[in-house]
PDB file of C-alpha atoms in Angstrom:
ATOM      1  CA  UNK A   1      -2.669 136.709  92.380  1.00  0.00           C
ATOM      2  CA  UNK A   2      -3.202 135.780  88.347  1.00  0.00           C
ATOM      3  CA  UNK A   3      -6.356 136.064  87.333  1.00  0.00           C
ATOM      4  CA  UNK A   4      -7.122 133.474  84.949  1.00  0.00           C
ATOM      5  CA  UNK A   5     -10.402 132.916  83.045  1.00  0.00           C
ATOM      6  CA  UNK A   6     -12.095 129.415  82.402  1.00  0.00           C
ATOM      7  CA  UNK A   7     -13.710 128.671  79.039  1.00  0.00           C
ATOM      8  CA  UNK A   8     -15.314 125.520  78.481  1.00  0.00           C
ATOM      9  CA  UNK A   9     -15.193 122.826  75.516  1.00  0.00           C
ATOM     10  CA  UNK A  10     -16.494 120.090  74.338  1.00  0.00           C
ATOM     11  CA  UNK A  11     -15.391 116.451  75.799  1.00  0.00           C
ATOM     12  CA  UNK A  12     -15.103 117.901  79.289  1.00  0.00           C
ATOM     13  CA  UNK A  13     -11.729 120.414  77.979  1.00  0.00           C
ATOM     14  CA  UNK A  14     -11.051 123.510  79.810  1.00  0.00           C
ATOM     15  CA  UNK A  15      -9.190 126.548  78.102  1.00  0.00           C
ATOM     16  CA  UNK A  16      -7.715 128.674  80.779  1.00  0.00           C
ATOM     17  CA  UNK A  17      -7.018 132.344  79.702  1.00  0.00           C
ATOM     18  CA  UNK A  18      -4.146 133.638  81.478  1.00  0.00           C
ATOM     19  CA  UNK A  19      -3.172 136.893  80.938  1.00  0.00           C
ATOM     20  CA  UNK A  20       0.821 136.295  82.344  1.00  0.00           C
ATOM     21  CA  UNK A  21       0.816 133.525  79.107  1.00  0.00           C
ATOM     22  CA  UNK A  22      -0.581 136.152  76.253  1.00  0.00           C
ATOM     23  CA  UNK A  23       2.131 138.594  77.653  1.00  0.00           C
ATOM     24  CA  UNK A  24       4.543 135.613  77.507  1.00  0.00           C
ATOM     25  CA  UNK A  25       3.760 134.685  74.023  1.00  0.00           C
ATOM     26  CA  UNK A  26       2.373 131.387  74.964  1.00  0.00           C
ATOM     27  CA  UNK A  27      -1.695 132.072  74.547  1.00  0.00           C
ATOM     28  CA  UNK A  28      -4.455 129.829  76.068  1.00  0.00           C
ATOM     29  CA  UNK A  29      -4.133 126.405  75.742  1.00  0.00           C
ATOM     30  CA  UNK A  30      -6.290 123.472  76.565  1.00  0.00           C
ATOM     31  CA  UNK A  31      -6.506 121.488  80.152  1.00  0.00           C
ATOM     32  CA  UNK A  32      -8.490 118.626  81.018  1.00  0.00           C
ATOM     33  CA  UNK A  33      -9.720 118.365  84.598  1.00  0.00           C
ATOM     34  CA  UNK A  34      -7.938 115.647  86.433  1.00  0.00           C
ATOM     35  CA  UNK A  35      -8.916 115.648  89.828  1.00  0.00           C
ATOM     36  CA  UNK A  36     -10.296 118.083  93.077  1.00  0.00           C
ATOM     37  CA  UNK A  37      -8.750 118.344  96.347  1.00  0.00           C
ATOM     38  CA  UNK A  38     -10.908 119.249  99.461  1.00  0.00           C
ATOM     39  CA  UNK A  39      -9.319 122.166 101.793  1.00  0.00           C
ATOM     40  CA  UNK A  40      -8.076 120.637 104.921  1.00  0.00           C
ATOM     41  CA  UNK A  41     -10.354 122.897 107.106  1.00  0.00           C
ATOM     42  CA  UNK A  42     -13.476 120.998 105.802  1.00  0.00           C
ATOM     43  CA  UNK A  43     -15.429 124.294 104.583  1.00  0.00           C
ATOM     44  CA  UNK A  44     -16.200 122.407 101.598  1.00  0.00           C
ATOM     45  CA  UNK A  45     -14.209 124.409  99.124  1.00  0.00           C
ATOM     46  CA  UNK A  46     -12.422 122.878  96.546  1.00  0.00           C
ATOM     47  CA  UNK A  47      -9.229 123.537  93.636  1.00  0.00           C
ATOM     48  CA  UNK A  48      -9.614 122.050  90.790  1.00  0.00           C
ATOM     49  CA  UNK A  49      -6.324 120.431  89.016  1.00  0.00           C
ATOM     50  CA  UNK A  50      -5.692 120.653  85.954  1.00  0.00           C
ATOM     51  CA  UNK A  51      -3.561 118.492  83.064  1.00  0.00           C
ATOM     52  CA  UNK A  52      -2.092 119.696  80.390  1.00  0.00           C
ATOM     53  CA  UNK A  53      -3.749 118.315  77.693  1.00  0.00           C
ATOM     54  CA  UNK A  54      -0.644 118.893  75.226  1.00  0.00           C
ATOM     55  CA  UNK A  55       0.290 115.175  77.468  1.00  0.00           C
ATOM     56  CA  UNK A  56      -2.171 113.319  75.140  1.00  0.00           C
ATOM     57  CA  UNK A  57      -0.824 113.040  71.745  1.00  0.00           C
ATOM     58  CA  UNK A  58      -2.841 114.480  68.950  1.00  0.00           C
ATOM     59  CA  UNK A  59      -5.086 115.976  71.097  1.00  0.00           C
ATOM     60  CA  UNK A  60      -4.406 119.596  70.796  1.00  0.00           C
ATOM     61  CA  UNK A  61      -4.931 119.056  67.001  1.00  0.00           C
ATOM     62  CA  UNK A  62      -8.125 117.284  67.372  1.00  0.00           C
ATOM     63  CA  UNK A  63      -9.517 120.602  69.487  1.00  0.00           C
ATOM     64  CA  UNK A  64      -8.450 123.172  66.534  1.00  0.00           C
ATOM     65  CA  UNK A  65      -9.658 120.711  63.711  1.00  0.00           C
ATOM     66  CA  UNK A  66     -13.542 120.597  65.889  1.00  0.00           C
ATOM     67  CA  UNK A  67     -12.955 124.310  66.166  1.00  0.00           C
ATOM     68  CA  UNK A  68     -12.278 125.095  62.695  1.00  0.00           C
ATOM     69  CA  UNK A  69     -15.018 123.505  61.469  1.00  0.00           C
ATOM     70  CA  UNK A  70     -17.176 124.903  63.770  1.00  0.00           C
ATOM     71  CA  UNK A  71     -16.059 128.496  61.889  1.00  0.00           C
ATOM     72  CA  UNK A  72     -16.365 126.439  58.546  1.00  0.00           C
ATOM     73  CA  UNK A  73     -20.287 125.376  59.629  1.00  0.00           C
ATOM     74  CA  UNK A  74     -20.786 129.013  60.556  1.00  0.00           C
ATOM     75  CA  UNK A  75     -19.703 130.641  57.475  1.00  0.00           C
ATOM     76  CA  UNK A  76     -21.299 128.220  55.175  1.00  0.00           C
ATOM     77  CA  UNK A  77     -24.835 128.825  57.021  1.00  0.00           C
ATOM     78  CA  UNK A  78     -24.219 132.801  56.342  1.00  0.00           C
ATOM     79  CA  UNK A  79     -23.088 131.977  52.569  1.00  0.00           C
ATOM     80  CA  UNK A  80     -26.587 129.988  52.072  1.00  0.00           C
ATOM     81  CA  UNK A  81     -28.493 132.713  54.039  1.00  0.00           C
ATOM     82  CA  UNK A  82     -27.056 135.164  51.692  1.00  0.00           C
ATOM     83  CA  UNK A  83     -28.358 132.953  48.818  1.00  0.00           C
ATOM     84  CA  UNK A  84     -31.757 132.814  50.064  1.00  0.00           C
ATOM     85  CA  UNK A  85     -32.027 136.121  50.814  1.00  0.00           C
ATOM     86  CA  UNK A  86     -30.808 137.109  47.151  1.00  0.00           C
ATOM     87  CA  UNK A  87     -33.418 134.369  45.377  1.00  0.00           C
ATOM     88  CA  UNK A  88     -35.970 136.169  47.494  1.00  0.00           C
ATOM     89  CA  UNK A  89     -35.084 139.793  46.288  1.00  0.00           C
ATOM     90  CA  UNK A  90     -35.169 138.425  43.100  1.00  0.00           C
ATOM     91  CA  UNK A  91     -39.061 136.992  43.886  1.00  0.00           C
ATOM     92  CA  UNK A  92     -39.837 141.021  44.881  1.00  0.00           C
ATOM     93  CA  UNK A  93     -38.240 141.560  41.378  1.00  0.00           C
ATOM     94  CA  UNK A  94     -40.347 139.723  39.443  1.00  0.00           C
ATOM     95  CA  UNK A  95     -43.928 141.004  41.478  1.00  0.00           C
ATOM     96  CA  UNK A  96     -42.654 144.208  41.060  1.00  0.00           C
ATOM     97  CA  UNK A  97     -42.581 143.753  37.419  1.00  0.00           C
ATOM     98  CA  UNK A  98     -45.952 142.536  37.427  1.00  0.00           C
ATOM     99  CA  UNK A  99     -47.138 145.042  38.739  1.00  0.00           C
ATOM    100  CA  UNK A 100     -45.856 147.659  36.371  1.00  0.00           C
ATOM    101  CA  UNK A 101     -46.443 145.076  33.460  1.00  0.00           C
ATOM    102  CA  UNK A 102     -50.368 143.790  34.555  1.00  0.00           C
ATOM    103  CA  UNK A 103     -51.488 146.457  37.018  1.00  0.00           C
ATOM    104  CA  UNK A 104     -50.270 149.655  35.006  1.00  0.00           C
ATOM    105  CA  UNK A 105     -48.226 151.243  38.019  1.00  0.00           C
ATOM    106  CA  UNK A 106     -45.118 152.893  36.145  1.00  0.00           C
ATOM    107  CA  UNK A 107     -43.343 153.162  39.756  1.00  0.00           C
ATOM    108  CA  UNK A 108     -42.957 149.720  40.192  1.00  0.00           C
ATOM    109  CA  UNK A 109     -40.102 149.733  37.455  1.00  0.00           C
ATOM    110  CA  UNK A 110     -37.824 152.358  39.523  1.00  0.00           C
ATOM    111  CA  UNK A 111     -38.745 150.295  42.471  1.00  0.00           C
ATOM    112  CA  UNK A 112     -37.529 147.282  40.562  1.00  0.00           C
ATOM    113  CA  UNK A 113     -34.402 148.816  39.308  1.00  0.00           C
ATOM    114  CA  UNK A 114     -33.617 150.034  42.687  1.00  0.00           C
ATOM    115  CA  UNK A 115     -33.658 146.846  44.132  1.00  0.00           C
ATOM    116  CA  UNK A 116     -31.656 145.090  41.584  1.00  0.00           C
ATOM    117  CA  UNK A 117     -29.324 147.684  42.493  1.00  0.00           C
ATOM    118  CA  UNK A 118     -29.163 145.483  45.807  1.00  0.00           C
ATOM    119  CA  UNK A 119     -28.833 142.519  44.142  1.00  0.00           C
ATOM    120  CA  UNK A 120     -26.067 143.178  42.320  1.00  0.00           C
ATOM    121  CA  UNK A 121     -24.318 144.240  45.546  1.00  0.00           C
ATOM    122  CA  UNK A 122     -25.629 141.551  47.136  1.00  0.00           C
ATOM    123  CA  UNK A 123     -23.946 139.217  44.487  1.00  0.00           C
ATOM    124  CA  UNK A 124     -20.437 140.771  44.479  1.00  0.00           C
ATOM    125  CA  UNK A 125     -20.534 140.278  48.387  1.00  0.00           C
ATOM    126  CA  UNK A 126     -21.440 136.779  47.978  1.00  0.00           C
ATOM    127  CA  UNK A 127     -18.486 136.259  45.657  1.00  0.00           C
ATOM    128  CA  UNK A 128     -15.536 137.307  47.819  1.00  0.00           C
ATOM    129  CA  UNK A 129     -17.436 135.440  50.709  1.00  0.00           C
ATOM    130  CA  UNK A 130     -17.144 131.931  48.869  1.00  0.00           C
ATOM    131  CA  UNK A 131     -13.891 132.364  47.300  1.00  0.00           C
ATOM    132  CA  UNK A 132     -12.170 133.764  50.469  1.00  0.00           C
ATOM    133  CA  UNK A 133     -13.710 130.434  52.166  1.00  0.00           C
ATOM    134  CA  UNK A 134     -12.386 128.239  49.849  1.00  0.00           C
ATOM    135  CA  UNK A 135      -8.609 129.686  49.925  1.00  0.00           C
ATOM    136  CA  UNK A 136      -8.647 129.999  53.807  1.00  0.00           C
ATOM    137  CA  UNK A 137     -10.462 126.663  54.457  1.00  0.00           C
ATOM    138  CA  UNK A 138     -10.187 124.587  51.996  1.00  0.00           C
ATOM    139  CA  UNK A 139     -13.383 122.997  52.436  1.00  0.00           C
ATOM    140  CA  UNK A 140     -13.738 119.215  50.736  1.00  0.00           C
ATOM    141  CA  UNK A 141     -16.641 116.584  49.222  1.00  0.00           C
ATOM    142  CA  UNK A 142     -20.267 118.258  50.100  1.00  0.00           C
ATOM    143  CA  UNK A 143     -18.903 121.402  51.405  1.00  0.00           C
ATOM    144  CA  UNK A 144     -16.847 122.285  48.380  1.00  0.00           C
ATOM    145  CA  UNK A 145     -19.469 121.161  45.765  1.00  0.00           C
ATOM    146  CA  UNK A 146     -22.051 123.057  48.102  1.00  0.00           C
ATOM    147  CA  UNK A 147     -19.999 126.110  47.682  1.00  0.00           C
ATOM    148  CA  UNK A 148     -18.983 125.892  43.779  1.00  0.00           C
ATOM    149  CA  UNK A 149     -22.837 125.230  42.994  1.00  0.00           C
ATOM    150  CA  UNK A 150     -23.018 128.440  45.005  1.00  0.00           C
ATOM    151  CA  UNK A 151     -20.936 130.164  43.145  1.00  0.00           C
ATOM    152  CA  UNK A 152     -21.717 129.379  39.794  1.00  0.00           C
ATOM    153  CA  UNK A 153     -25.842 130.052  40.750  1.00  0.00           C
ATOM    154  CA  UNK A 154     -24.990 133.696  41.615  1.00  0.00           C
ATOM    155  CA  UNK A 155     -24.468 134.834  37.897  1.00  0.00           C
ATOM    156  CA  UNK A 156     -28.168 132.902  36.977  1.00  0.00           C
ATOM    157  CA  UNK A 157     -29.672 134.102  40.050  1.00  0.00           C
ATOM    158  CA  UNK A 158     -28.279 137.922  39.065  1.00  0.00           C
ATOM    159  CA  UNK A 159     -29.516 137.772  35.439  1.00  0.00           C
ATOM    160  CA  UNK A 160     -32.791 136.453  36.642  1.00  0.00           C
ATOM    161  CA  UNK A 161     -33.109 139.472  38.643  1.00  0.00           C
ATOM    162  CA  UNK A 162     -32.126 141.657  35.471  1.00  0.00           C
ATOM    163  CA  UNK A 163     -34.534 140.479  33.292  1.00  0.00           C
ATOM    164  CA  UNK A 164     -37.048 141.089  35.736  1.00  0.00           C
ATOM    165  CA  UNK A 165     -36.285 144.640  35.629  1.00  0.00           C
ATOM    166  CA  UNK A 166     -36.658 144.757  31.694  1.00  0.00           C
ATOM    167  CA  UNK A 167     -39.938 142.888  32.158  1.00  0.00           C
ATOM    168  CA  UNK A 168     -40.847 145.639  34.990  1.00  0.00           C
ATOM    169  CA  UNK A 169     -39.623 148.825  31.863  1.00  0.00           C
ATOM    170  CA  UNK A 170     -41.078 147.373  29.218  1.00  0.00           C
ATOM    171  CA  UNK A 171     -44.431 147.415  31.410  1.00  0.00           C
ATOM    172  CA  UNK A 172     -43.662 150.845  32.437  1.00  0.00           C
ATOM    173  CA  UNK A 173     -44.015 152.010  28.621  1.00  0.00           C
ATOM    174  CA  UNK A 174     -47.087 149.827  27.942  1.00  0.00           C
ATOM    175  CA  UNK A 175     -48.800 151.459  30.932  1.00  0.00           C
ATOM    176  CA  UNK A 176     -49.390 154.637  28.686  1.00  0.00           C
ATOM    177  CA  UNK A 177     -51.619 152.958  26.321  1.00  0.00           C
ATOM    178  CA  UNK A 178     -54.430 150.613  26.066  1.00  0.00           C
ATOM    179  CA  UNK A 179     -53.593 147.432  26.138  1.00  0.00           C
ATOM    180  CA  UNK A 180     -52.728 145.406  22.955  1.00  0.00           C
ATOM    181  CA  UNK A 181     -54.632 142.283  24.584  1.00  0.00           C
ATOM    182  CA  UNK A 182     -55.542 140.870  27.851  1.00  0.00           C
ATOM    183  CA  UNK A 183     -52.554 139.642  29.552  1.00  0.00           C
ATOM    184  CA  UNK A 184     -54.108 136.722  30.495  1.00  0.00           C
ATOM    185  CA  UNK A 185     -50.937 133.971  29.813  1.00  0.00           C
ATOM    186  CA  UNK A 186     -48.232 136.480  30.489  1.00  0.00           C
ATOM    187  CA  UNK A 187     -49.987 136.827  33.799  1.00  0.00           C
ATOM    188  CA  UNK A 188     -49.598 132.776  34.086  1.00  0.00           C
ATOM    189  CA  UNK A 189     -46.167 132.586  33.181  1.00  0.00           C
ATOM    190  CA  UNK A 190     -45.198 135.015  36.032  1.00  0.00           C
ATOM    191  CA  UNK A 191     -47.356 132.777  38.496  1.00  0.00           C
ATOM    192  CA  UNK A 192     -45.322 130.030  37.531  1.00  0.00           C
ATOM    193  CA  UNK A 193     -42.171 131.850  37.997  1.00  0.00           C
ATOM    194  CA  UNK A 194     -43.322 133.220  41.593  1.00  0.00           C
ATOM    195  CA  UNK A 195     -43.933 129.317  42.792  1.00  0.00           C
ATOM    196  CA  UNK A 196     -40.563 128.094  40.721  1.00  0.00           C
ATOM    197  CA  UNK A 197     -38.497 130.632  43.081  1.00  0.00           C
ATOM    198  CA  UNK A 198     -40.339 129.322  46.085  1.00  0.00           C
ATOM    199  CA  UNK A 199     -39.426 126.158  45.371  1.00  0.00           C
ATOM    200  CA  UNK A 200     -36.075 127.420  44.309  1.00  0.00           C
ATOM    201  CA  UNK A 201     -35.773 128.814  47.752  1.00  0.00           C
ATOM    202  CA  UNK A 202     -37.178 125.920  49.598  1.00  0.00           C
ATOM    203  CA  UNK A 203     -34.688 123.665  48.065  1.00  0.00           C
ATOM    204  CA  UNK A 204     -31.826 125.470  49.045  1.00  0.00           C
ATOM    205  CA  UNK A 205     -33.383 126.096  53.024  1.00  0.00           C
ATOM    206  CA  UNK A 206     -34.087 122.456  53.150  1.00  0.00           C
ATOM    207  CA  UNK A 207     -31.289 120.746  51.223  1.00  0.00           C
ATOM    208  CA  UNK A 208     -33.970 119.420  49.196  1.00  0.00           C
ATOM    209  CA  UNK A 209     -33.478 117.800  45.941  1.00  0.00           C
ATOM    210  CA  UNK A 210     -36.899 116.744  45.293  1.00  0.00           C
ATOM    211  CA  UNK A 211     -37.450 120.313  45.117  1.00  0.00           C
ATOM    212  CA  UNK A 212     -35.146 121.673  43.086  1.00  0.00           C
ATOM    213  CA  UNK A 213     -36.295 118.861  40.504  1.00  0.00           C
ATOM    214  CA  UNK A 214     -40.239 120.166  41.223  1.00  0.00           C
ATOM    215  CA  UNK A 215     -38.940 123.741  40.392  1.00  0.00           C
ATOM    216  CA  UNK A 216     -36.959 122.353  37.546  1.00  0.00           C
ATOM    217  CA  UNK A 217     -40.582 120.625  35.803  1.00  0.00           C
ATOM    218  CA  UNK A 218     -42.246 123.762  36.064  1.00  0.00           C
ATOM    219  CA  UNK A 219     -40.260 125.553  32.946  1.00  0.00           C
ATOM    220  CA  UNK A 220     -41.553 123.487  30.836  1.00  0.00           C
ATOM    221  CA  UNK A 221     -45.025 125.305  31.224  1.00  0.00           C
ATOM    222  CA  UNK A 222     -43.251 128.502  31.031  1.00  0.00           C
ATOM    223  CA  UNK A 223     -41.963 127.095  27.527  1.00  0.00           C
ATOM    224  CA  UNK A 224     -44.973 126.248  26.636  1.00  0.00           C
ATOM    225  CA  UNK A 225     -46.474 129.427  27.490  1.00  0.00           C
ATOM    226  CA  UNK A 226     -43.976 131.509  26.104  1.00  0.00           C
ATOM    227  CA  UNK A 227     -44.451 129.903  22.335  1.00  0.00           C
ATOM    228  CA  UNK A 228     -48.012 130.211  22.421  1.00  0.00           C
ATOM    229  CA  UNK A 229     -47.912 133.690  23.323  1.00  0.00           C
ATOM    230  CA  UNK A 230     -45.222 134.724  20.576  1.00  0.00           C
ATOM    231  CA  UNK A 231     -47.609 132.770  18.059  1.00  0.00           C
ATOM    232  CA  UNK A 232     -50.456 134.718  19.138  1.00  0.00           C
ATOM    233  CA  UNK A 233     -48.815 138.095  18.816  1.00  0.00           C
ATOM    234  CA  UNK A 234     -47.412 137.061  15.591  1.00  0.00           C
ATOM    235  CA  UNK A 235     -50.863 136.766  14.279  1.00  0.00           C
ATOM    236  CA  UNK A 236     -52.008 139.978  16.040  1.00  0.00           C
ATOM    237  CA  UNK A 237     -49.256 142.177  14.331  1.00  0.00           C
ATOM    238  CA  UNK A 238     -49.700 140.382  10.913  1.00  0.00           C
ATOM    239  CA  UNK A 239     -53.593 140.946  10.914  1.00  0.00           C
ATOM    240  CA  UNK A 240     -52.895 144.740  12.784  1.00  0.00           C
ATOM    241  CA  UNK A 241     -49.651 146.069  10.831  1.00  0.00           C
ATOM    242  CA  UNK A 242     -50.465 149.202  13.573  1.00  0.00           C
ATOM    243  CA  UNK A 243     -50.030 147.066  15.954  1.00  0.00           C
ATOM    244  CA  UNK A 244     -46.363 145.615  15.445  1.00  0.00           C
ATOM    245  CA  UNK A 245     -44.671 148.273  17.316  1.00  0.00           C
ATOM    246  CA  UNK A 246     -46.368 147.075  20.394  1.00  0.00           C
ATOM    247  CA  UNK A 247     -46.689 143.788  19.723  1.00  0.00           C
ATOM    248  CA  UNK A 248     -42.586 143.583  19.626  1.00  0.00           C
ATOM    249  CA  UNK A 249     -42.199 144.669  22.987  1.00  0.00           C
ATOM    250  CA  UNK A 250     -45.022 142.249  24.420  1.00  0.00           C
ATOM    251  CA  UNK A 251     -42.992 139.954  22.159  1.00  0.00           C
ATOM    252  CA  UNK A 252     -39.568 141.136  23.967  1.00  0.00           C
ATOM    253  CA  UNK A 253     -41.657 140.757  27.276  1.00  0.00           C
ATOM    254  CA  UNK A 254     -42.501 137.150  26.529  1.00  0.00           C
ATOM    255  CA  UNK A 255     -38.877 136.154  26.055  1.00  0.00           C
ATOM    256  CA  UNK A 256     -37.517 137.958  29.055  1.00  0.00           C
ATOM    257  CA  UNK A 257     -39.603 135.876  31.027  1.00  0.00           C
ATOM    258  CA  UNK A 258     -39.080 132.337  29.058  1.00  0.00           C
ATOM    259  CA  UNK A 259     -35.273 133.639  30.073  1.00  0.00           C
ATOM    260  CA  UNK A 260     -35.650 134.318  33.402  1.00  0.00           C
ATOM    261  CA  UNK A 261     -37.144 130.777  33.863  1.00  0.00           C
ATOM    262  CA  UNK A 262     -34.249 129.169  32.389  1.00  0.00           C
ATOM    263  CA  UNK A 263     -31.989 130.937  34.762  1.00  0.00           C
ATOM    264  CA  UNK A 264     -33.857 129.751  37.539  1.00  0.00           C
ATOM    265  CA  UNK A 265     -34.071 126.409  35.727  1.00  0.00           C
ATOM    266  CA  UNK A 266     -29.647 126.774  36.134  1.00  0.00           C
ATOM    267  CA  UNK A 267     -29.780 127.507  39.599  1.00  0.00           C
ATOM    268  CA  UNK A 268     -31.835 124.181  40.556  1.00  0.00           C
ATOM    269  CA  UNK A 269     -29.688 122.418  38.438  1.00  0.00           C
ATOM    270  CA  UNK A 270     -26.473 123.463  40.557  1.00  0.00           C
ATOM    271  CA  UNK A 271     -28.634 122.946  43.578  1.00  0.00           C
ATOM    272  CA  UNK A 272     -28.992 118.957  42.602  1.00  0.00           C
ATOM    273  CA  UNK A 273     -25.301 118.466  41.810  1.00  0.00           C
ATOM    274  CA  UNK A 274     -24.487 120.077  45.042  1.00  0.00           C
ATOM    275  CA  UNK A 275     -26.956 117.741  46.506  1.00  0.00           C
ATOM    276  CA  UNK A 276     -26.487 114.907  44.877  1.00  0.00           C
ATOM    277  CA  UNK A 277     -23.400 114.931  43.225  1.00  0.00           C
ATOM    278  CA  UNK A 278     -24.062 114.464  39.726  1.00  0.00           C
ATOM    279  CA  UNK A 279     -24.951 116.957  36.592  1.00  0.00           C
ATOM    280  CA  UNK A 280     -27.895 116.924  34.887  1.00  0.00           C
TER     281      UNK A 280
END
């Protein structure tokens, strides 16, 4: 006796796996229940009959197109995972870098660099991911924008993550000398950034434009930050000519962070086109 194994499918389907067919060349194909017939001895078992369901036209098709983009679904929710999970190593980034820039703690920088490490990997996964999706697939309307918004985020979301770990080296150097002056708007600005990739995050987890346009508003404080800071040092080093050496790389510090914002500032922008549909 064959034994044959019974998968079920949506819209009351049945695939029966029978291992004579696979030798056969023919593979499992799809049946639809079509009646039951009592045994004549009245124990109350029961065979099931099955139809082919090749006998409906188009139906076959319509069961590999649900199934296809049930893989489609699936591989999209592990591309955006892989997003999130990148923005967030890029949030570690950036505290990291506070912490060797505010707190003084020279380690954090190798810690940084070590995990940018991973998001560079991270990144290069990412990219075969999308564009073996879109050859195999060929994935239209939301999907496709979805997944060339995607694409085009990973380089900002990467360089984010690298300017993080100049932020995070810089500090490292500073942390063997007294400070120039209290950090006190640098220290904003990387508050700022912290909530922005939240948001940044949150937008992406949520399909949330409203989001993306709150995380989008906040680097224009970052802007304003940033100028008032290089205006300040300016004065510093021009009153303090001892100074300047030090007051270039707080200087150097200020603009790696205006630039990280405005690669975050990218990344929400491809989050509302893929959203939405239009560029901003």
């Amino acid at each position: 006796m064959r034994k044959v194994k019974k998968e079920e499918l949506p819209d009351g389907l049945v695939i029966l796996h029978d291992k004579h067919s696979w030798r056969h060349g023919v593979g499992p194909l799809p049946f639809r229940p079509c009646g039951r017939l009592e045994s004549p001895a009245g124990s109350g078992s029961c065979i099931l009959h099955y139809m082919d369901a090749r006998a409906r036209p188009g139906f076959l098709a319509g069961v590999l197109r649900s199934s296809r983009m049930r893989a489609l679904d699936a591989k999209l929710q592990a591309i955006a995972g892989d997003a999130v999970r990148m923005l967030s190593m890029v949030r570690e980034s950036c505290q990291l870098a506070r912490l060797a820039l505010i707190d003084g703690e020279p380690g954090a920088a190798e810690l940084c660099a070590e995990n940018d490490v991973r998001i560079d990997a991270l990144m290069a996964k990412l990219e075969r991911s999308i564009l073996a999706v879109i050859a195999r697939e060929q994935p239209v309307a939301g999907n496709l924008r979805f997944l060339g918004a995607t694409f085009r985020a990973l380089a900002d979301i990467e360089r984010a993550g690298d300017y993080a770990v100049h932020v995070a080296c810089t500090g490292a150097e500073l942390a063997a000398e007294p400070p120039l002056k209290p950090y006190t708007d640098t220290r904003r600005i990387l508050m700022v950034l912290d909530a922005m990739i939240e948001e940044t995050i949150r937008a992406f987890l949520e399909s949330d434009a409203e989001a993306a346009r709150q995380a989008l508003a906040m680097d224009d404080e970052i802007d304003e930050l940033y100028e008032h800071v290089q205006r300040e040092l300016l004065t510093h080093a021009l009153e303090r000519p001892e100074t300047v050496a030090k007051a270039i790389k707080l200087m150097n510090v200020g603009r790696y962070l205006e630039r990280l914002g405005d690669h975050l500032e990218n990344v929400n922008e491809h989050t509302i086109f893929w959203l939405t549909g239009k560029r901003l």
